[in-house]
PDB file of C-alpha atoms in Angstrom:
ATOM      1  CA  MET A   1     165.848 122.610 145.128  1.00 52.00           C
ATOM      2  CA  ALA A   2     165.247 125.670 147.248  1.00 56.00           C
ATOM      3  CA  SER A   3     163.528 128.670 145.718  1.00 60.00           C
ATOM      4  CA  THR A   4     165.165 132.048 145.281  1.00 70.00           C
ATOM      5  CA  GLU A   5     163.137 133.513 148.158  1.00 65.00           C
ATOM      6  CA  SER A   6     164.253 130.844 150.637  1.00 65.00           C
ATOM      7  CA  THR A   7     167.868 131.150 149.486  1.00 70.00           C
ATOM      8  CA  ILE A   8     167.823 134.921 150.023  1.00 66.00           C
ATOM      9  CA  GLU A   9     166.188 134.483 153.437  1.00 65.00           C
ATOM     10  CA  ARG A  10     168.710 131.814 154.429  1.00 64.00           C
ATOM     11  CA  HIS A  11     171.688 134.042 153.598  1.00 63.00           C
ATOM     12  CA  LYS A  12     170.507 137.119 155.517  1.00 67.00           C
ATOM     13  CA  LEU A  13     172.671 138.102 158.465  1.00 65.00           C
ATOM     14  CA  SER A  14     169.666 139.096 160.555  1.00 70.00           C
ATOM     15  CA  THR A  15     165.971 138.387 160.195  1.00 72.00           C
ATOM     16  CA  PRO A  16     162.939 138.632 162.489  1.00 76.00           C
ATOM     17  CA  TYR A  17     161.568 135.350 161.121  1.00 76.00           C
ATOM     18  CA  ALA A  18     162.168 131.877 162.493  1.00 80.00           C
ATOM     19  CA  TRP A  19     163.077 128.663 160.708  1.00 82.00           C
ATOM     20  CA  LEU A  20     160.473 125.989 161.390  1.00 88.00           C
ATOM     21  CA  LEU A  21     160.720 122.217 161.126  1.00 91.00           C
ATOM     22  CA  LEU A  22     157.666 120.642 159.505  1.00 92.00           C
ATOM     23  CA  ILE A  23     157.090 116.892 159.535  1.00 94.00           C
ATOM     24  CA  GLU A  24     154.718 114.803 157.410  1.00 94.00           C
ATOM     25  CA  ILE A  25     154.303 111.137 158.323  1.00 93.00           C
ATOM     26  CA  THR A  26     152.960 108.953 155.499  1.00 93.00           C
ATOM     27  CA  TYR A  27     152.017 105.277 155.641  1.00 91.00           C
ATOM     28  CA  ASP A  28     150.547 103.252 152.744  1.00 88.00           C
ATOM     29  CA  GLY A  29     150.238 106.425 150.670  1.00 87.00           C
ATOM     30  CA  VAL A  30     148.100 108.189 153.290  1.00 89.00           C
ATOM     31  CA  THR A  31     149.396 111.157 155.297  1.00 88.00           C
ATOM     32  CA  ILE A  32     148.849 110.248 158.929  1.00 89.00           C
ATOM     33  CA  ALA A  33     150.079 113.347 160.712  1.00 90.00           C
ATOM     34  CA  ARG A  34     151.559 116.789 160.092  1.00 93.00           C
ATOM     35  CA  TYR A  35     153.531 118.440 162.899  1.00 93.00           C
ATOM     36  CA  THR A  36     155.474 121.668 163.349  1.00 92.00           C
ATOM     37  CA  SER A  37     158.140 122.779 165.787  1.00 89.00           C
ATOM     38  CA  ASP A  38     156.331 126.114 166.186  1.00 89.00           C
ATOM     39  CA  LEU A  39     154.114 126.869 169.183  1.00 90.00           C
ATOM     40  CA  THR A  40     151.066 127.589 167.019  1.00 90.00           C
ATOM     41  CA  ASP A  41     149.476 125.945 163.980  1.00 92.00           C
ATOM     42  CA  THR A  42     151.497 126.513 160.817  1.00 90.00           C
ATOM     43  CA  VAL A  43     149.929 126.589 157.358  1.00 90.00           C
ATOM     44  CA  PHE A  44     152.293 125.717 154.514  1.00 88.00           C
ATOM     45  CA  ASN A  45     151.216 124.955 150.925  1.00 87.00           C
ATOM     46  CA  GLY A  46     147.601 124.624 152.040  1.00 89.00           C
ATOM     47  CA  ASN A  47     148.359 122.046 154.752  1.00 91.00           C
ATOM     48  CA  THR A  48     147.987 122.732 158.478  1.00 93.00           C
ATOM     49  CA  TYR A  49     150.756 121.470 160.761  1.00 93.00           C
ATOM     50  CA  SER A  50     149.958 121.032 164.470  1.00 92.00           C
ATOM     51  CA  PRO A  51     152.416 122.114 167.158  1.00 92.00           C
ATOM     52  CA  ARG A  52     154.304 119.274 168.780  1.00 90.00           C
ATOM     53  CA  ALA A  53     157.500 118.758 170.767  1.00 91.00           C
ATOM     54  CA  ILE A  54     160.079 117.509 168.240  1.00 92.00           C
ATOM     55  CA  ASN A  55     163.671 116.365 168.694  1.00 91.00           C
ATOM     56  CA  LEU A  56     165.890 115.396 165.789  1.00 88.00           C
ATOM     57  CA  SER A  57     169.188 113.624 166.483  1.00 87.00           C
ATOM     58  CA  GLY A  58     172.354 113.962 164.491  1.00 82.00           C
ATOM     59  CA  VAL A  59     173.328 111.465 161.826  1.00 79.00           C
ATOM     60  CA  LYS A  60     174.594 108.197 163.283  1.00 70.00           C
ATOM     61  CA  GLU A  61     177.306 106.667 161.135  1.00 71.00           C
ATOM     62  CA  THR A  62     179.190 103.456 161.816  1.00 74.00           C
ATOM     63  CA  ILE A  63     182.247 101.831 160.321  1.00 81.00           C
ATOM     64  CA  LYS A  64     180.245  98.678 159.571  1.00 80.00           C
ATOM     65  CA  GLY A  65     178.972 100.044 156.251  1.00 72.00           C
ATOM     66  CA  GLU A  66     175.415 100.543 157.465  1.00 73.00           C
ATOM     67  CA  ILE A  67     173.122 103.187 156.051  1.00 75.00           C
ATOM     68  CA  PRO A  68     173.310 106.429 158.116  1.00 80.00           C
ATOM     69  CA  ARG A  69     170.342 106.879 160.452  1.00 86.00           C
ATOM     70  CA  ILE A  70     168.712 109.685 162.388  1.00 90.00           C
ATOM     71  CA  VAL A  71     166.239 109.455 165.255  1.00 92.00           C
ATOM     72  CA  LEU A  72     163.128 111.618 165.168  1.00 92.00           C
ATOM     73  CA  SER A  73     161.359 111.955 168.530  1.00 93.00           C
ATOM     74  CA  ILE A  74     157.827 113.346 168.627  1.00 92.00           C
ATOM     75  CA  GLY A  75     155.954 114.254 171.807  1.00 90.00           C
ATOM     76  CA  ASN A  76     153.394 111.612 172.775  1.00 84.00           C
ATOM     77  CA  THR A  77     151.626 113.187 175.744  1.00 81.00           C
ATOM     78  CA  ASP A  78     148.138 113.144 174.180  1.00 80.00           C
ATOM     79  CA  LEU A  79     148.589 109.659 172.579  1.00 80.00           C
ATOM     80  CA  ALA A  80     147.176 110.946 169.253  1.00 78.00           C
ATOM     81  CA  LEU A  81     149.844 109.317 167.110  1.00 79.00           C
ATOM     82  CA  ALA A  82     150.342 106.293 169.365  1.00 79.00           C
ATOM     83  CA  SER A  83     146.859 104.918 168.705  1.00 78.00           C
ATOM     84  CA  GLY A  84     147.802 103.603 165.266  1.00 80.00           C
ATOM     85  CA  LEU A  85     151.314 102.383 166.091  1.00 84.00           C
ATOM     86  CA  LYS A  86     150.387  98.864 167.167  1.00 81.00           C
ATOM     87  CA  SER A  87     147.822  98.196 164.457  1.00 82.00           C
ATOM     88  CA  ASN A  88     150.140  99.470 161.710  1.00 87.00           C
ATOM     89  CA  ASP A  89     153.386  97.776 162.847  1.00 86.00           C
ATOM     90  CA  GLY A  90     154.820 101.053 164.102  1.00 86.00           C
ATOM     91  CA  TYR A  91     154.460 102.601 160.622  1.00 90.00           C
ATOM     92  CA  VAL A  92     157.647 100.754 159.617  1.00 89.00           C
ATOM     93  CA  GLY A  93     158.016 101.015 155.864  1.00 87.00           C
ATOM     94  CA  GLY A  94     156.275 104.365 155.795  1.00 90.00           C
ATOM     95  CA  SER A  95     158.009 107.657 155.135  1.00 91.00           C
ATOM     96  CA  VAL A  96     158.698 110.911 156.911  1.00 93.00           C
ATOM     97  CA  ASN A  97     159.075 114.126 154.962  1.00 93.00           C
ATOM     98  CA  LEU A  98     161.174 116.744 156.787  1.00 92.00           C
ATOM     99  CA  LEU A  99     160.769 120.336 155.658  1.00 90.00           C
ATOM    100  CA  VAL A 100     162.574 123.414 156.918  1.00 87.00           C
ATOM    101  CA  VAL A 101     160.638 126.571 156.098  1.00 86.00           C
ATOM    102  CA  SER A 102     160.867 130.214 157.025  1.00 80.00           C
ATOM    103  CA  SER A 103     158.009 131.876 158.867  1.00 81.00           C
ATOM    104  CA  SER A 104     158.429 134.875 156.544  1.00 76.00           C
ATOM    105  CA  PRO A 105     155.295 135.586 154.474  1.00 76.00           C
ATOM    106  CA  ASP A 106     157.544 136.306 151.453  1.00 72.00           C
ATOM    107  CA  VAL A 107     158.923 132.747 151.329  1.00 73.00           C
ATOM    108  CA  SER A 108     156.633 130.174 149.740  1.00 76.00           C
ATOM    109  CA  ASP A 109     159.009 127.220 149.337  1.00 78.00           C
ATOM    110  CA  ALA A 110     160.973 124.986 151.691  1.00 81.00           C
ATOM    111  CA  ALA A 111     164.703 125.533 152.119  1.00 79.00           C
ATOM    112  CA  VAL A 112     165.132 121.834 152.924  1.00 83.00           C
ATOM    113  CA  ASP A 113     162.807 119.067 151.719  1.00 85.00           C
ATOM    114  CA  ASP A 114     164.002 115.515 152.429  1.00 88.00           C
ATOM    115  CA  THR A 115     162.127 112.225 152.643  1.00 90.00           C
ATOM    116  CA  PHE A 116     163.273 109.330 154.820  1.00 90.00           C
ATOM    117  CA  SER A 117     162.033 105.774 155.324  1.00 91.00           C
ATOM    118  CA  ILE A 118     160.884 104.606 158.755  1.00 91.00           C
ATOM    119  CA  ILE A 119     163.180 101.741 159.776  1.00 90.00           C
ATOM    120  CA  GLU A 120     162.200 101.256 163.443  1.00 90.00           C
ATOM    121  CA  THR A 121     159.706 102.672 165.905  1.00 92.00           C
ATOM    122  CA  ASP A 122     159.873 102.816 169.679  1.00 91.00           C
ATOM    123  CA  SER A 123     157.577 104.589 172.115  1.00 87.00           C
ATOM    124  CA  ASP A 124     157.173 105.363 175.778  1.00 86.00           C
ATOM    125  CA  ALA A 125     154.800 107.487 177.830  1.00 82.00           C
ATOM    126  CA  ASP A 126     156.345 110.770 176.657  1.00 88.00           C
ATOM    127  CA  TRP A 127     157.859 110.213 173.207  1.00 91.00           C
ATOM    128  CA  ILE A 128     157.579 108.234 169.996  1.00 92.00           C
ATOM    129  CA  HIS A 129     161.008 107.579 168.496  1.00 93.00           C
ATOM    130  CA  PHE A 130     161.232 106.959 164.743  1.00 93.00           C
ATOM    131  CA  THR A 131     164.544 105.674 163.403  1.00 92.00           C
ATOM    132  CA  LEU A 132     164.832 107.066 159.899  1.00 92.00           C
ATOM    133  CA  GLY A 133     167.129 106.098 157.058  1.00 87.00           C
ATOM    134  CA  ILE A 134     167.480 106.474 153.340  1.00 77.00           C
ATOM    135  CA  GLN A 135     166.813 103.838 150.716  1.00 66.00           C
ATOM    136  CA  ASN A 136     169.701 101.368 150.533  1.00 63.00           C
ATOM    137  CA  LEU A 137     170.608 101.227 146.855  1.00 65.00           C
ATOM    138  CA  PHE A 138     173.075  98.393 147.497  1.00 66.00           C
ATOM    139  CA  LEU A 139     170.160  96.036 148.182  1.00 62.00           C
ATOM    140  CA  GLN A 140     168.823  96.496 144.656  1.00 66.00           C
ATOM    141  CA  ARG A 141     169.808  93.924 142.087  1.00 67.00           C
ATOM    142  CA  PHE A 142     172.185  95.161 139.409  1.00 69.00           C
ATOM    143  CA  PRO A 143     171.922  94.382 136.615  1.00 71.00           C
ATOM    144  CA  ARG A 144     168.210  93.877 136.946  1.00 67.00           C
ATOM    145  CA  ASP A 145     168.132  90.725 134.803  1.00 72.00           C
ATOM    146  CA  ARG A 146     170.674  87.915 134.780  1.00 70.00           C
ATOM    147  CA  TYR A 147     170.996  85.395 131.997  1.00 70.00           C
ATOM    148  CA  VAL A 148     172.634  82.015 132.613  1.00 70.00           C
ATOM    149  CA  SER A 149     173.456  79.893 129.570  1.00 74.00           C
ATOM    150  CA  THR A 150     173.163  76.560 131.400  1.00 77.00           C
ATOM    151  CA  ILE A 151     169.532  77.092 132.472  1.00 69.00           C
ATOM    152  CA  CYS A 152     166.970  76.373 129.832  1.00 63.00           C
TER     153      CYS A 152
END
């Protein structure tokens, strides 16, 4: 839920402040990297986010009933994030937290704060592509327990 400050900032017709995309990549409960779409380091909630080239695709939906996916591409020119890809299975199973924050000093909360699971990872010399999706609730067993009278 967005704070009052971010809601007021979001509904202004004109503002000198930019909206920044912040990304936190987490694997096995450990935050691996924090990146920002800004050209300089961004400090938000006590965490420093490093500048990085970031592309975020639109939502890909199919008629097959699959979970909607988005592709997050992060610049890979210095190979900082790529070093752990192979040893950690491409961080598949980890999570990516996407935050949209205002650069205004009056706003202390994120306007958008969503967490996605890493489904696939692909990389080349310039980019690392993370395919992100949400948790598929249809794969969970419901009801949780099943009782069969013929099994004893």
